[in-house]
PDB file of C-alpha atoms in Angstrom:
ATOM      1  CA  UNK A   1      -8.214  25.115 -30.845  1.00 57.00           C
ATOM      2  CA  UNK A   2      -6.337  28.071 -29.345  1.00 67.00           C
ATOM      3  CA  UNK A   3      -7.122  29.375 -25.887  1.00 73.00           C
ATOM      4  CA  UNK A   4      -8.678  32.578 -27.219  1.00 79.00           C
ATOM      5  CA  UNK A   5     -10.789  30.679 -29.769  1.00 85.00           C
ATOM      6  CA  UNK A   6     -11.797  28.162 -27.097  1.00 83.00           C
ATOM      7  CA  UNK A   7     -12.883  30.911 -24.697  1.00 88.00           C
ATOM      8  CA  UNK A   8     -14.755  32.774 -27.433  1.00 89.00           C
ATOM      9  CA  UNK A   9     -16.494  29.574 -28.532  1.00 91.00           C
ATOM     10  CA  UNK A  10     -17.468  28.676 -24.956  1.00 92.00           C
ATOM     11  CA  UNK A  11     -18.595  32.222 -24.168  1.00 92.00           C
ATOM     12  CA  UNK A  12     -20.774  32.264 -27.275  1.00 93.00           C
ATOM     13  CA  UNK A  13     -22.271  28.898 -26.348  1.00 93.00           C
ATOM     14  CA  UNK A  14     -23.026  29.995 -22.776  1.00 92.00           C
ATOM     15  CA  UNK A  15     -24.640  33.243 -23.880  1.00 93.00           C
ATOM     16  CA  UNK A  16     -26.872  31.382 -26.321  1.00 93.00           C
ATOM     17  CA  UNK A  17     -27.906  28.671 -23.844  1.00 91.00           C
ATOM     18  CA  UNK A  18     -27.765  30.267 -20.387  1.00 90.00           C
ATOM     19  CA  UNK A  19     -31.507  31.010 -20.122  1.00 91.00           C
ATOM     20  CA  UNK A  20     -32.346  27.447 -21.076  1.00 90.00           C
ATOM     21  CA  UNK A  21     -29.854  26.070 -18.548  1.00 93.00           C
ATOM     22  CA  UNK A  22     -31.106  28.472 -15.865  1.00 92.00           C
ATOM     23  CA  UNK A  23     -34.689  27.311 -16.483  1.00 89.00           C
ATOM     24  CA  UNK A  24     -33.645  23.653 -16.399  1.00 90.00           C
ATOM     25  CA  UNK A  25     -31.666  24.186 -13.186  1.00 91.00           C
ATOM     26  CA  UNK A  26     -34.614  25.974 -11.593  1.00 90.00           C
ATOM     27  CA  UNK A  27     -36.900  23.093 -12.503  1.00 86.00           C
ATOM     28  CA  UNK A  28     -34.432  20.663 -10.903  1.00 86.00           C
ATOM     29  CA  UNK A  29     -33.806  22.651  -7.734  1.00 85.00           C
ATOM     30  CA  UNK A  30     -36.963  24.712  -7.315  1.00 83.00           C
ATOM     31  CA  UNK A  31     -34.886  27.586  -5.943  1.00 84.00           C
ATOM     32  CA  UNK A  32     -33.475  30.490  -8.004  1.00 87.00           C
ATOM     33  CA  UNK A  33     -30.214  30.816  -6.082  1.00 88.00           C
ATOM     34  CA  UNK A  34     -29.583  27.075  -6.004  1.00 88.00           C
ATOM     35  CA  UNK A  35     -30.302  27.059  -9.742  1.00 90.00           C
ATOM     36  CA  UNK A  36     -27.687  29.758 -10.280  1.00 91.00           C
ATOM     37  CA  UNK A  37     -25.136  27.758  -8.271  1.00 91.00           C
ATOM     38  CA  UNK A  38     -25.974  24.617 -10.218  1.00 92.00           C
ATOM     39  CA  UNK A  39     -25.541  26.305 -13.599  1.00 93.00           C
ATOM     40  CA  UNK A  40     -22.247  27.893 -12.563  1.00 93.00           C
ATOM     41  CA  UNK A  41     -20.888  24.620 -11.256  1.00 92.00           C
ATOM     42  CA  UNK A  42     -21.974  22.694 -14.343  1.00 94.00           C
ATOM     43  CA  UNK A  43     -20.551  25.281 -16.726  1.00 93.00           C
ATOM     44  CA  UNK A  44     -17.249  25.329 -14.852  1.00 93.00           C
ATOM     45  CA  UNK A  45     -17.037  21.558 -15.320  1.00 94.00           C
ATOM     46  CA  UNK A  46     -18.092  21.858 -18.958  1.00 94.00           C
ATOM     47  CA  UNK A  47     -15.417  24.495 -19.625  1.00 93.00           C
ATOM     48  CA  UNK A  48     -12.731  22.148 -18.322  1.00 92.00           C
ATOM     49  CA  UNK A  49     -13.797  19.592 -20.969  1.00 92.00           C
ATOM     50  CA  UNK A  50     -14.948  22.029 -23.647  1.00 93.00           C
ATOM     51  CA  UNK A  51     -12.577  20.693 -26.320  1.00 91.00           C
ATOM     52  CA  UNK A  52     -14.368  17.315 -26.123  1.00 92.00           C
ATOM     53  CA  UNK A  53     -17.865  18.634 -25.470  1.00 90.00           C
ATOM     54  CA  UNK A  54     -17.903  21.210 -28.269  1.00 89.00           C
ATOM     55  CA  UNK A  55     -17.520  18.553 -30.973  1.00 91.00           C
ATOM     56  CA  UNK A  56     -20.375  16.384 -29.717  1.00 89.00           C
ATOM     57  CA  UNK A  57     -23.605  16.167 -31.678  1.00 88.00           C
ATOM     58  CA  UNK A  58     -25.490  17.565 -28.678  1.00 88.00           C
ATOM     59  CA  UNK A  59     -23.363  19.525 -26.216  1.00 92.00           C
ATOM     60  CA  UNK A  60     -26.600  20.552 -24.452  1.00 91.00           C
ATOM     61  CA  UNK A  61     -27.306  16.938 -23.499  1.00 90.00           C
ATOM     62  CA  UNK A  62     -23.819  16.624 -22.021  1.00 91.00           C
ATOM     63  CA  UNK A  63     -24.198  19.841 -20.013  1.00 93.00           C
ATOM     64  CA  UNK A  64     -27.663  18.793 -18.792  1.00 92.00           C
ATOM     65  CA  UNK A  65     -26.142  15.470 -17.701  1.00 91.00           C
ATOM     66  CA  UNK A  66     -23.492  17.377 -15.743  1.00 93.00           C
ATOM     67  CA  UNK A  67     -26.267  19.428 -14.138  1.00 93.00           C
ATOM     68  CA  UNK A  68     -28.315  16.367 -13.168  1.00 89.00           C
ATOM     69  CA  UNK A  69     -25.247  14.601 -11.751  1.00 88.00           C
ATOM     70  CA  UNK A  70     -24.170  17.696  -9.834  1.00 89.00           C
ATOM     71  CA  UNK A  71     -27.676  18.201  -8.437  1.00 86.00           C
ATOM     72  CA  UNK A  72     -27.807  14.540  -7.428  1.00 80.00           C
ATOM     73  CA  UNK A  73     -24.508  14.850  -5.592  1.00 79.00           C
ATOM     74  CA  UNK A  74     -25.853  17.929  -3.767  1.00 70.00           C
ATOM     75  CA  UNK A  75     -28.875  16.174  -2.332  1.00 61.00           C
ATOM     76  CA  UNK A  76     -26.783  13.164  -1.381  1.00 63.00           C
ATOM     77  CA  UNK A  77     -24.619  15.332   0.836  1.00 60.00           C
ATOM     78  CA  UNK A  78     -25.837  16.622   4.162  1.00 44.00           C
ATOM     79  CA  UNK A  79     -24.242  19.967   3.363  1.00 46.00           C
ATOM     80  CA  UNK A  80     -24.007  22.107   0.261  1.00 47.00           C
ATOM     81  CA  UNK A  81     -20.732  23.121  -1.263  1.00 48.00           C
ATOM     82  CA  UNK A  82     -21.026  26.657  -2.627  1.00 48.00           C
ATOM     83  CA  UNK A  83     -18.516  27.824  -5.181  1.00 49.00           C
ATOM     84  CA  UNK A  84     -17.950  31.432  -6.065  1.00 48.00           C
ATOM     85  CA  UNK A  85     -16.905  32.177  -9.586  1.00 48.00           C
ATOM     86  CA  UNK A  86     -16.369  35.633 -10.980  1.00 50.00           C
ATOM     87  CA  UNK A  87     -15.355  34.548 -14.462  1.00 50.00           C
ATOM     88  CA  UNK A  88     -17.177  36.251 -17.310  1.00 50.00           C
ATOM     89  CA  UNK A  89     -17.170  32.894 -19.082  1.00 48.00           C
ATOM     90  CA  UNK A  90     -19.602  31.315 -16.671  1.00 49.00           C
ATOM     91  CA  UNK A  91     -21.489  34.290 -15.268  1.00 50.00           C
ATOM     92  CA  UNK A  92     -25.172  33.471 -15.177  1.00 49.00           C
ATOM     93  CA  UNK A  93     -28.051  35.857 -15.451  1.00 50.00           C
ATOM     94  CA  UNK A  94     -29.374  37.370 -12.235  1.00 51.00           C
ATOM     95  CA  UNK A  95     -31.580  34.777 -10.504  1.00 50.00           C
ATOM     96  CA  UNK A  96     -34.307  37.381 -10.245  1.00 47.00           C
ATOM     97  CA  UNK A  97     -34.228  37.405 -14.053  1.00 50.00           C
ATOM     98  CA  UNK A  98     -34.845  33.651 -14.297  1.00 51.00           C
ATOM     99  CA  UNK A  99     -38.204  33.113 -15.873  1.00 54.00           C
ATOM    100  CA  UNK A 100     -39.969  31.238 -13.110  1.00 50.00           C
ATOM    101  CA  UNK A 101     -42.391  28.912 -14.832  1.00 52.00           C
ATOM    102  CA  UNK A 102     -45.969  30.073 -14.654  1.00 52.00           C
ATOM    103  CA  UNK A 103     -47.248  26.548 -14.092  1.00 51.00           C
ATOM    104  CA  UNK A 104     -49.899  25.880 -11.537  1.00 65.00           C
ATOM    105  CA  UNK A 105     -48.154  26.615  -8.239  1.00 70.00           C
ATOM    106  CA  UNK A 106     -49.918  23.766  -6.449  1.00 74.00           C
ATOM    107  CA  UNK A 107     -48.748  21.226  -9.034  1.00 76.00           C
ATOM    108  CA  UNK A 108     -45.246  22.673  -8.980  1.00 76.00           C
ATOM    109  CA  UNK A 109     -45.119  22.334  -5.185  1.00 79.00           C
ATOM    110  CA  UNK A 110     -45.922  18.644  -5.600  1.00 82.00           C
ATOM    111  CA  UNK A 111     -43.289  18.225  -8.329  1.00 83.00           C
ATOM    112  CA  UNK A 112     -40.730  19.803  -5.992  1.00 82.00           C
ATOM    113  CA  UNK A 113     -41.627  17.262  -3.314  1.00 85.00           C
ATOM    114  CA  UNK A 114     -40.686  14.302  -5.540  1.00 87.00           C
ATOM    115  CA  UNK A 115     -37.478  12.379  -4.970  1.00 86.00           C
ATOM    116  CA  UNK A 116     -34.640  14.044  -6.925  1.00 84.00           C
ATOM    117  CA  UNK A 117     -34.303  11.301  -9.577  1.00 88.00           C
ATOM    118  CA  UNK A 118     -38.074  11.235 -10.109  1.00 90.00           C
ATOM    119  CA  UNK A 119     -38.153  15.039 -10.364  1.00 89.00           C
ATOM    120  CA  UNK A 120     -35.255  14.964 -12.856  1.00 88.00           C
ATOM    121  CA  UNK A 121     -37.089  12.375 -14.980  1.00 91.00           C
ATOM    122  CA  UNK A 122     -40.311  14.430 -14.937  1.00 90.00           C
ATOM    123  CA  UNK A 123     -38.495  17.684 -15.728  1.00 88.00           C
ATOM    124  CA  UNK A 124     -36.543  16.134 -18.604  1.00 88.00           C
ATOM    125  CA  UNK A 125     -39.522  14.266 -20.050  1.00 90.00           C
ATOM    126  CA  UNK A 126     -42.296  16.832 -19.684  1.00 87.00           C
ATOM    127  CA  UNK A 127     -40.707  20.255 -19.209  1.00 83.00           C
ATOM    128  CA  UNK A 128     -37.693  19.758 -21.494  1.00 85.00           C
ATOM    129  CA  UNK A 129     -39.719  17.486 -23.839  1.00 86.00           C
ATOM    130  CA  UNK A 130     -36.989  14.858 -24.196  1.00 88.00           C
ATOM    131  CA  UNK A 131     -37.694  11.313 -25.319  1.00 91.00           C
ATOM    132  CA  UNK A 132     -37.254   8.396 -22.924  1.00 93.00           C
ATOM    133  CA  UNK A 133     -33.964   7.513 -24.652  1.00 92.00           C
ATOM    134  CA  UNK A 134     -32.665  11.094 -24.419  1.00 90.00           C
ATOM    135  CA  UNK A 135     -33.705  11.269 -20.761  1.00 89.00           C
ATOM    136  CA  UNK A 136     -31.922   7.977 -20.067  1.00 90.00           C
ATOM    137  CA  UNK A 137     -28.781   9.352 -21.689  1.00 87.00           C
ATOM    138  CA  UNK A 138     -28.871  12.512 -19.578  1.00 85.00           C
ATOM    139  CA  UNK A 139     -29.579  10.606 -16.363  1.00 86.00           C
ATOM    140  CA  UNK A 140     -27.023   7.913 -17.192  1.00 86.00           C
ATOM    141  CA  UNK A 141     -29.477   5.068 -16.749  1.00 89.00           C
ATOM    142  CA  UNK A 142     -31.556   2.669 -18.829  1.00 93.00           C
ATOM    143  CA  UNK A 143     -34.805   3.554 -20.581  1.00 93.00           C
ATOM    144  CA  UNK A 144     -36.537   1.155 -18.189  1.00 94.00           C
ATOM    145  CA  UNK A 145     -35.259   3.138 -15.215  1.00 93.00           C
ATOM    146  CA  UNK A 146     -36.570   6.355 -16.787  1.00 93.00           C
ATOM    147  CA  UNK A 147     -39.966   4.703 -17.250  1.00 94.00           C
ATOM    148  CA  UNK A 148     -39.903   3.498 -13.646  1.00 95.00           C
ATOM    149  CA  UNK A 149     -38.938   6.923 -12.235  1.00 94.00           C
ATOM    150  CA  UNK A 150     -41.557   8.632 -14.392  1.00 93.00           C
ATOM    151  CA  UNK A 151     -44.277   6.141 -13.501  1.00 94.00           C
ATOM    152  CA  UNK A 152     -43.578   6.417  -9.779  1.00 94.00           C
ATOM    153  CA  UNK A 153     -43.483  10.205 -10.005  1.00 91.00           C
ATOM    154  CA  UNK A 154     -46.817  10.379 -11.810  1.00 91.00           C
ATOM    155  CA  UNK A 155     -48.353   7.922  -9.329  1.00 92.00           C
ATOM    156  CA  UNK A 156     -47.074  10.058  -6.453  1.00 89.00           C
ATOM    157  CA  UNK A 157     -48.365  13.256  -8.066  1.00 86.00           C
ATOM    158  CA  UNK A 158     -51.794  11.716  -8.669  1.00 86.00           C
ATOM    159  CA  UNK A 159     -51.934  10.489  -5.093  1.00 86.00           C
ATOM    160  CA  UNK A 160     -50.953  13.811  -3.536  1.00 81.00           C
ATOM    161  CA  UNK A 161     -53.178  15.786  -5.881  1.00 75.00           C
ATOM    162  CA  UNK A 162     -56.185  13.598  -4.950  1.00 75.00           C
ATOM    163  CA  UNK A 163     -55.534  14.276  -1.258  1.00 68.00           C
ATOM    164  CA  UNK A 164     -55.632  18.016  -1.908  1.00 60.00           C
ATOM    165  CA  UNK A 165     -58.535  18.067  -4.348  1.00 56.00           C
ATOM    166  CA  UNK A 166     -61.968  18.343  -2.641  1.00 55.00           C
TER     167      UNK A 166
END
C-alpha cells in the first residue's frame, strides 16, 4: 500500500471510529483530557503498524488493546508522559465534545474508583458489550482472569454502593 493510500485509509478509519475510541478512553480514564491523550497515543502507535492492523478481522479490537495497555502503563508510572501531536491523522475531537456518559453519577464515581484492570474489564464487558473471550483478547489475559476481574469489580461495587445506600 502506498504512503498516500495508507494515510487516506488510516484517516478514514480514524474519522469513522474516533467518537467510539474517545468514549472508550473516557470510560477507562474518567477524565476528558486524559482520554484525549490516551486516544492520541494509541492512534499514533496504531498508525506505525497500520499495514498489519488494517488487514485484521477486527482492527478496533487491536486499537482497544493498545488503549488498555497504554492506560495500564500510565497508572503503573508515578508520572504521566504527555505527548503532543499536531498531525491531522490522529487529531481527536475536542474533549468538551466527548459525549460524557449520562449514567448515574454515583455509580460512575464508584466505577472510577476500581483498580484499573477491574475498571477495564467492567468497561469492556458492560459498556462496550464485549464477550468474555473478546475482553480477554483485548486485555491480553485468559477468560478466567476476565471473570475474576469482573467478579471482584462487581463485588466491590456492591459493597461500596451498600455503604452509600441508606
